[in-house]
Amino acid sequence: MNKQALITGVTGQDGAYLSKLLLEKGYEVFGLVARRSSDSLWRLRYLGIEQQIKLLEGDLLDLSSLIRAMEESEADEVYNLGAQSFVATSWKQPIFTAQVTGVGVTHMLEAIRLTNPKARFYQASTSEMYGLIKESVQDENTPFHPRSPYGVAKLYGHWITVNYRESFDTFAVGGILFNHESPIRGIEFVTRKVTDAVARIKLGKQPKLYLGNIDTKRDWGFAGDYVEAMWLMLQQDRPDDYVIATGKTTSVRNMCEIAFSYVGLNYQDYVEIDPALYRPAEVEILLGNPAKAKVNLGWEAKTTLEELIVMMVEADIKRVEKA
Ligand code: NAP
Ligand code: G4F
């Protein structure tokens, strides 16, 4: 019999790629969708799967809607990807971020405990929890020191996941994912902001690109690779936490160089620094060690940063040409 999966955050980047993967594996996929006044299904359409997802209305802030979603989906696996996920916004809306990104995790765990305690639970934890890094390469044993209200909320979400595993024997895992991107990444995140600008500049529709701190470094991978790791974590004999990363780090500056040079431009001619885009506290560098995932899950990143950026620039050129 086919398995059922419930995905919160199904309209986001990872929700769309994970839905596609699970559909390919024969799952019945239910997606929790928060009520929005404008279209939020464009990513599911982009991947050609909108009609195959069973959408359930609900919100991580509303426990009763999560209980109903658990009952209606009869989910064997729950992937909690829903969050206020943009770090910069978390200083402007710290309480909202704490509620959705932090306490929302407990709402989902409670809904599982009250309806189907045997359901397996994936929590979208993050490398942002390392923040002011304590080790030059971060793994599952590296201490955390979050640097944003988002990171703090995610740390709560991570520990409540561990706590339900230890308290109630919930099959609950925390995937500590480093930055991952794709052509359907939100435009506010730096990779997509850059690839979109490269397309517009190349096609004569935008003169400059304004960025904040371009000397920070991130361990960037492709979202399509990373959702495979989420699924693998829930197929193991016992629940555990895993770092998912490429093991390589690159500065925003170098990422710009890769993107602009792909269309024959020099980033230095177009990128301007806007101090207003600097963050109150910054995560200077992230670099993950995915060794445990390789050994236990047989997972490793397949797509290089260069391949990822080319994929994103090409998709943005097509979009801008069509617009
Ligand atoms: P995303 O594109 O920003 O998607 C976030 C999703 O959460 C959207 O579907 C959004 O719905 C939904 N959401 C927001 N508030 C909600 C609420 N109150 N109730 C229910 N759903 C709500 O994020 P992503 O990049 O796919 O990331 C997925 C998850 O992984 C997030 O939890 C993120 O924090 C975490 N993460 C991401 C990365 C990364 O590099 N991408 C790395 C580590 C961890 P709307 O579309 O309606 O707004
Ligand atoms: O693309 P970003 O906004 O991603 P950030 O802050 O690393 O967070 C992303 O990855 C986390 C995993 O580590 C996720 F948990 C989180 O949900 C999100 O998906 O910024 C990357 C870097 C930062 O250092 C930022 O200061 O780029 C720098 N940056 C420089 N100029 C900029 C800009 N970031 C953005 N968004 N916009 C700029 O103009």
Coordinates of C-alpha atoms and ligand atoms in Angstrom, one line a residue:
M1 CA 0.0 0.0 0.0
N2 CA 1.2 3.5 -0.8
K3 CA 2.5 5.6 2.1
Q4 CA 1.0 9.0 3.0
A5 CA 3.2 12.0 3.7
L6 CA 2.2 15.4 5.2
I7 CA 4.4 18.4 4.3
T8 CA 4.1 21.7 6.1
G9 CA 5.7 24.5 4.0
V10 CA 4.7 22.6 0.8
T11 CA 4.5 25.9 -1.1
G12 CA 8.2 26.7 -0.3
Q13 CA 11.3 25.8 -2.2
D14 CA 12.0 22.5 -0.3
G15 CA 8.3 21.6 0.0
A16 CA 8.0 21.7 -3.8
Y17 CA 11.1 19.5 -4.4
L18 CA 10.2 17.1 -1.6
S19 CA 6.7 16.7 -3.0
K20 CA 8.1 15.9 -6.4
L21 CA 10.5 13.3 -4.9
L22 CA 7.8 11.6 -2.8
L23 CA 5.3 11.5 -5.7
E24 CA 8.0 9.8 -7.8
K25 CA 8.4 7.3 -4.9
G26 CA 4.6 6.5 -5.1
Y27 CA 3.6 8.5 -1.9
E28 CA 0.2 10.1 -1.5
V29 CA 1.3 13.7 -0.7
F30 CA -0.7 16.0 1.5
G31 CA 0.5 19.6 1.8
L32 CA -0.5 22.1 4.5
V33 CA -1.3 25.4 3.0
A34 CA -1.7 28.6 5.0
R35 CA -4.4 30.9 3.8
R36 CA -2.8 33.7 1.6
S37 CA -4.6 36.4 -0.4
S38 CA -2.3 35.9 -3.4
D39 CA -1.1 32.8 -5.3
S40 CA 1.4 30.7 -3.3
L41 CA 1.3 27.6 -5.5
W42 CA 3.7 28.8 -8.3
R43 CA 6.5 26.5 -7.3
L44 CA 4.3 23.4 -7.4
R45 CA 3.2 24.6 -10.9
Y46 CA 6.8 25.2 -11.9
L47 CA 7.7 21.6 -11.1
G48 CA 4.4 20.4 -12.8
I49 CA 3.0 18.7 -9.7
E50 CA 0.2 21.1 -8.5
Q51 CA -2.6 18.8 -9.4
Q52 CA -1.0 15.8 -7.7
I53 CA -0.8 17.3 -4.2
K54 CA -3.7 17.1 -1.8
L55 CA -3.9 20.5 -0.2
L56 CA -5.1 20.9 3.3
E57 CA -5.8 24.3 4.8
G58 CA -3.9 24.9 8.0
D59 CA -1.3 27.0 9.8
L60 CA 1.5 26.1 12.2
L61 CA 0.1 28.6 14.6
D62 CA -3.2 26.8 14.8
L63 CA -3.0 23.4 16.6
S64 CA -6.5 22.3 15.7
S65 CA -5.8 22.7 12.0
L66 CA -2.7 20.5 12.4
I67 CA -4.7 17.8 14.2
R68 CA -7.2 17.9 11.4
A69 CA -4.5 17.7 8.8
M70 CA -3.1 14.6 10.6
E71 CA -6.5 13.0 10.7
E72 CA -7.3 13.7 7.1
S73 CA -4.0 12.7 5.7
E74 CA -3.4 9.7 8.0
A75 CA 0.2 10.5 7.4
D76 CA 2.9 7.9 8.1
E77 CA 5.6 10.6 7.6
V78 CA 5.4 14.3 8.5
Y79 CA 8.0 16.8 7.1
N80 CA 7.9 20.1 9.0
L81 CA 9.3 22.5 6.5
G82 CA 7.0 25.5 7.3
A83 CA 8.7 28.5 8.9
Q84 CA 9.4 32.2 8.7
S85 CA 12.7 31.3 7.1
F86 CA 14.3 34.6 6.0
V87 CA 17.0 35.5 8.5
A88 CA 16.9 39.3 7.9
T89 CA 13.1 39.5 8.5
S90 CA 13.6 37.7 11.9
W91 CA 15.0 40.9 13.5
K92 CA 12.0 42.9 12.2
Q93 CA 9.4 40.2 13.3
P94 CA 11.2 38.4 16.2
I95 CA 8.0 37.3 18.1
F96 CA 6.2 36.1 15.0
T97 CA 9.4 34.2 14.0
A98 CA 9.6 32.6 17.4
Q99 CA 6.0 31.5 17.2
V100 CA 6.0 30.1 13.7
T101 CA 9.6 28.8 13.4
G102 CA 9.9 27.8 17.0
V103 CA 6.7 27.0 18.8
G104 CA 5.1 25.9 15.6
V105 CA 7.3 22.8 15.8
T106 CA 5.8 21.9 19.2
H107 CA 2.3 22.4 17.7
M108 CA 3.2 19.8 15.0
L109 CA 4.7 17.4 17.4
E110 CA 1.7 17.6 19.7
A111 CA -0.6 17.0 16.8
I112 CA 1.3 13.8 16.0
R113 CA 1.4 12.7 19.6
L114 CA -2.4 13.2 19.9
T115 CA -3.4 11.6 16.6
N116 CA -0.8 9.1 15.5
P117 CA 2.3 8.8 17.7
K118 CA 3.8 6.2 15.4
A119 CA 4.1 8.8 12.5
R120 CA 7.7 9.7 11.7
F121 CA 8.7 13.4 12.0
Y122 CA 11.3 15.4 10.1
Q123 CA 12.2 18.8 11.5
A124 CA 13.9 21.3 9.2
S125 CA 16.8 22.4 11.4
T126 CA 19.5 24.6 10.1
S127 CA 23.2 25.5 10.0
E128 CA 22.1 29.0 11.3
M129 CA 22.1 27.3 14.7
Y130 CA 25.9 27.3 14.6
G131 CA 26.0 31.0 14.2
L132 CA 29.1 32.3 15.9
I133 CA 30.9 29.1 15.0
K134 CA 32.7 27.1 17.7
E135 CA 34.6 24.8 15.3
S136 CA 35.9 25.6 11.8
V137 CA 34.0 22.7 10.3
Q138 CA 30.6 22.0 11.8
D139 CA 29.2 18.5 12.5
E140 CA 26.5 17.0 14.6
N141 CA 28.6 17.5 17.8
T142 CA 29.5 21.1 17.2
P143 CA 28.0 23.4 19.9
F144 CA 25.4 25.9 18.8
H145 CA 25.5 29.7 19.1
P146 CA 22.7 31.2 17.0
R147 CA 23.1 34.8 15.8
S148 CA 19.6 35.8 14.8
P149 CA 16.0 35.5 16.2
Y150 CA 15.5 33.0 13.4
G151 CA 18.5 30.9 14.5
V152 CA 17.3 31.1 18.1
A153 CA 13.8 29.9 17.1
K154 CA 15.2 27.1 15.1
L155 CA 17.4 26.0 18.0
Y156 CA 14.2 25.7 20.1
G157 CA 12.6 23.7 17.3
H158 CA 15.6 21.4 17.1
W159 CA 15.7 20.7 20.8
I160 CA 12.0 20.2 21.2
T161 CA 12.3 17.6 18.4
V162 CA 15.2 15.9 20.3
N163 CA 13.1 16.2 23.5
Y164 CA 10.0 14.4 22.0
R165 CA 12.3 11.7 20.7
E166 CA 13.7 11.2 24.2
S167 CA 10.4 11.8 26.2
F168 CA 7.8 10.0 24.1
D169 CA 9.9 7.8 21.8
T170 CA 8.6 9.8 18.8
F171 CA 10.5 8.9 15.6
A172 CA 11.7 12.5 15.3
V173 CA 14.8 13.6 13.4
G174 CA 16.5 17.0 13.0
G175 CA 18.1 17.5 9.6
I176 CA 20.7 20.2 10.1
L177 CA 20.8 21.5 6.6
F178 CA 23.3 24.0 5.3
N179 CA 22.2 26.6 2.7
H180 CA 20.5 25.0 -0.4
E181 CA 19.3 26.9 -3.4
S182 CA 17.6 26.3 -6.7
P183 CA 15.8 28.1 -9.6
I184 CA 12.7 28.3 -7.3
R185 CA 14.6 29.8 -4.3
G186 CA 12.8 32.9 -2.9
I187 CA 14.0 36.1 -4.5
E188 CA 15.0 37.6 -1.2
F189 CA 17.8 35.1 -0.6
V190 CA 21.2 36.1 -1.8
T191 CA 21.9 33.5 -4.5
R192 CA 18.5 34.1 -6.2
K193 CA 18.8 37.9 -5.8
V194 CA 22.1 37.6 -7.6
T195 CA 21.0 35.3 -10.4
D196 CA 17.9 37.3 -11.1
A197 CA 19.9 40.5 -11.2
V198 CA 22.4 38.9 -13.6
A199 CA 19.6 38.0 -16.0
R200 CA 18.1 41.5 -15.8
I201 CA 21.4 43.2 -16.2
K202 CA 22.4 41.0 -19.1
L203 CA 19.0 41.8 -20.8
G204 CA 19.3 45.5 -20.1
K205 CA 16.5 45.7 -17.6
Q206 CA 18.4 46.6 -14.4
P207 CA 21.6 48.8 -14.1
K208 CA 23.0 47.7 -10.7
L209 CA 22.8 45.1 -7.9
Y210 CA 22.8 46.3 -4.3
L211 CA 24.1 43.8 -1.7
G212 CA 25.1 43.8 2.0
N213 CA 28.1 42.0 3.4
I214 CA 29.6 40.0 0.5
D215 CA 32.6 38.7 2.4
T216 CA 30.5 36.2 4.4
K217 CA 30.8 32.5 3.3
R218 CA 28.3 29.8 2.9
D219 CA 28.3 26.0 2.2
W220 CA 25.8 26.1 -0.7
G221 CA 24.2 23.0 -2.3
F222 CA 21.2 22.2 -4.5
A223 CA 17.8 21.8 -2.9
G224 CA 16.9 18.9 -5.2
D225 CA 19.8 16.9 -3.7
Y226 CA 19.0 17.9 -0.1
V227 CA 15.3 16.7 -0.1
E228 CA 16.6 13.2 -0.8
A229 CA 18.5 13.4 2.5
M230 CA 15.2 14.4 4.3
W231 CA 13.5 11.3 3.0
L232 CA 16.4 9.0 3.8
M233 CA 16.5 10.2 7.4
L234 CA 12.9 8.9 7.9
Q235 CA 13.7 5.5 6.3
Q236 CA 16.3 4.5 9.0
D237 CA 15.9 2.0 11.7
R238 CA 16.3 4.6 14.4
P239 CA 15.8 8.4 14.5
D240 CA 18.9 10.6 14.6
D241 CA 20.1 14.0 13.6
Y242 CA 22.3 14.7 10.5
V243 CA 24.3 17.5 9.0
I244 CA 23.6 17.8 5.3
A245 CA 26.2 19.9 3.5
T246 CA 28.6 19.9 0.6
G247 CA 31.8 20.3 2.7
K248 CA 32.9 23.4 0.7
T249 CA 32.4 27.0 1.5
T250 CA 32.4 30.0 -0.8
S251 CA 32.0 33.8 -0.3
V252 CA 29.1 35.8 -1.6
R253 CA 31.7 37.7 -3.5
N254 CA 32.9 34.6 -5.3
M255 CA 29.4 33.4 -5.9
C256 CA 28.7 36.8 -7.7
E257 CA 31.8 36.3 -9.7
I258 CA 30.6 32.8 -10.9
A259 CA 27.1 34.1 -11.8
F260 CA 28.2 37.3 -13.6
S261 CA 31.1 35.7 -15.5
Y262 CA 28.7 33.0 -16.8
V263 CA 27.1 35.7 -19.0
G264 CA 30.4 37.4 -19.8
L265 CA 30.1 40.2 -17.2
N266 CA 32.4 41.4 -14.4
Y267 CA 30.5 41.6 -11.1
Q268 CA 32.7 44.5 -10.0
D269 CA 31.1 46.7 -12.7
Y270 CA 27.6 46.1 -11.3
V271 CA 27.6 45.2 -7.6
E272 CA 27.2 48.1 -5.2
I273 CA 27.3 47.8 -1.4
D274 CA 24.3 49.1 0.6
P275 CA 25.1 49.3 4.3
A276 CA 21.4 49.1 5.1
L277 CA 21.5 45.4 4.0
Y278 CA 24.1 44.5 6.7
R279 CA 22.6 42.5 9.5
P280 CA 22.6 43.4 13.2
A281 CA 24.7 40.3 13.9
E282 CA 26.2 38.1 11.1
V283 CA 27.1 34.5 10.6
E284 CA 30.4 35.1 9.0
I285 CA 31.2 31.6 7.7
L286 CA 29.5 28.1 7.6
L287 CA 31.2 24.9 6.5
G288 CA 29.5 21.6 7.1
N289 CA 30.9 18.1 7.5
P290 CA 28.4 15.6 5.9
A291 CA 30.5 12.5 6.8
K292 CA 27.8 11.0 9.1
A293 CA 25.1 11.3 6.3
K294 CA 27.5 9.7 3.9
V295 CA 28.2 6.7 6.1
N296 CA 24.7 6.1 7.6
L297 CA 22.4 7.4 4.8
G298 CA 24.6 6.8 1.8
W299 CA 23.9 10.5 0.9
E300 CA 26.2 13.1 -0.6
A301 CA 25.7 16.3 -2.6
K302 CA 25.8 15.7 -6.3
T303 CA 25.6 19.2 -7.7
T304 CA 28.5 21.6 -7.6
L305 CA 28.0 25.3 -6.8
E306 CA 29.1 26.2 -10.3
E307 CA 26.4 23.8 -11.8
L308 CA 23.8 25.2 -9.4
I309 CA 24.5 28.9 -10.2
V310 CA 24.4 28.1 -14.0
M311 CA 21.1 26.3 -13.5
M312 CA 19.7 29.4 -11.7
V313 CA 21.1 32.0 -14.1
E314 CA 19.6 30.1 -17.1
A315 CA 16.2 29.8 -15.4
D316 CA 16.2 33.5 -14.5
I317 CA 17.2 34.5 -18.1
K318 CA 14.2 32.5 -19.4
R319 CA 11.9 34.1 -16.8
V320 CA 13.0 37.6 -17.6
E321 CA 12.8 37.0 -21.4
K322 CA 9.2 35.8 -20.9
A323 CA 8.1 38.7 -18.6
Ligands
NAP1 P1 10.7 28.8 2.2 O1 10.8 28.7 0.7 O2 10.8 30.2 2.8 O3 9.3 28.1 2.6 C1 8.7 28.3 3.8 C2 7.4 27.7 3.8 O4 6.8 27.8 5.1 C3 6.4 28.3 2.8 O5 5.6 27.2 2.2 C4 5.5 29.1 3.7 O6 4.2 29.3 3.2 C5 5.4 28.2 4.9 N1 4.9 28.9 6.1 C6 5.3 30.1 6.6 N2 4.6 30.4 7.7 C7 3.7 29.4 7.9 C8 2.8 29.1 8.9 N3 2.5 30.0 9.9 N4 2.1 27.9 8.9 C9 2.4 27.0 7.9 N5 3.3 27.2 6.9 C10 4.0 28.4 6.9 O7 11.8 27.9 2.9 P2 12.7 26.7 2.3 O8 13.9 27.3 1.8 O9 11.9 25.8 1.4 O10 13.1 26.0 3.6 C11 12.3 24.9 4.1 C12 12.5 24.8 5.6 O11 13.9 24.5 5.8 C13 12.3 26.0 6.4 O12 11.9 25.6 7.7 C14 13.7 26.7 6.6 O13 13.8 27.5 7.7 C15 14.5 25.4 6.7 N6 15.9 25.5 6.2 C16 16.1 26.0 4.9 C17 17.4 26.1 4.4 C18 17.7 26.6 3.0 O14 18.9 26.9 2.8 N7 16.8 26.7 2.1 C19 18.5 25.6 5.2 C20 18.2 25.1 6.5 C21 16.9 25.0 6.9 P3 3.8 30.5 2.2 O15 4.3 30.1 0.9 O16 2.3 30.6 2.2 O17 4.4 31.7 2.8
G4F2 O1 20.9 34.0 1.3 P1 20.8 34.5 2.7 O2 19.7 35.4 3.1 O3 20.8 33.2 3.6 P2 21.1 32.9 5.1 O4 21.0 34.1 6.0 O5 22.4 32.2 5.2 O6 19.9 31.9 5.5 C1 19.5 30.8 4.7 O7 20.2 29.7 5.0 C2 20.0 29.2 6.3 C3 20.9 27.9 6.5 O8 22.2 28.3 6.9 C4 18.6 28.8 6.5 F1 18.3 28.3 7.7 C5 17.7 30.1 6.3 O9 16.3 29.7 6.3 C6 18.0 30.6 4.9 O10 17.5 29.7 3.9 O11 22.2 35.2 3.1 C7 23.4 34.6 2.9 C8 24.5 35.6 3.2 C9 24.4 36.3 4.5 O12 25.6 36.3 5.2 C10 23.9 37.7 4.2 O13 24.3 38.7 5.1 O14 24.5 36.6 2.2 C11 24.7 37.8 2.8 N1 24.1 38.9 2.0 C12 24.8 39.9 1.5 N2 24.0 40.7 0.8 C13 22.9 39.0 1.6 C14 22.8 40.2 0.8 N3 21.8 38.2 1.8 C15 20.6 38.6 1.3 N4 19.5 37.9 1.5 N5 20.5 39.8 0.6 C16 21.5 40.6 0.3 O15 21.4 41.6 -0.4

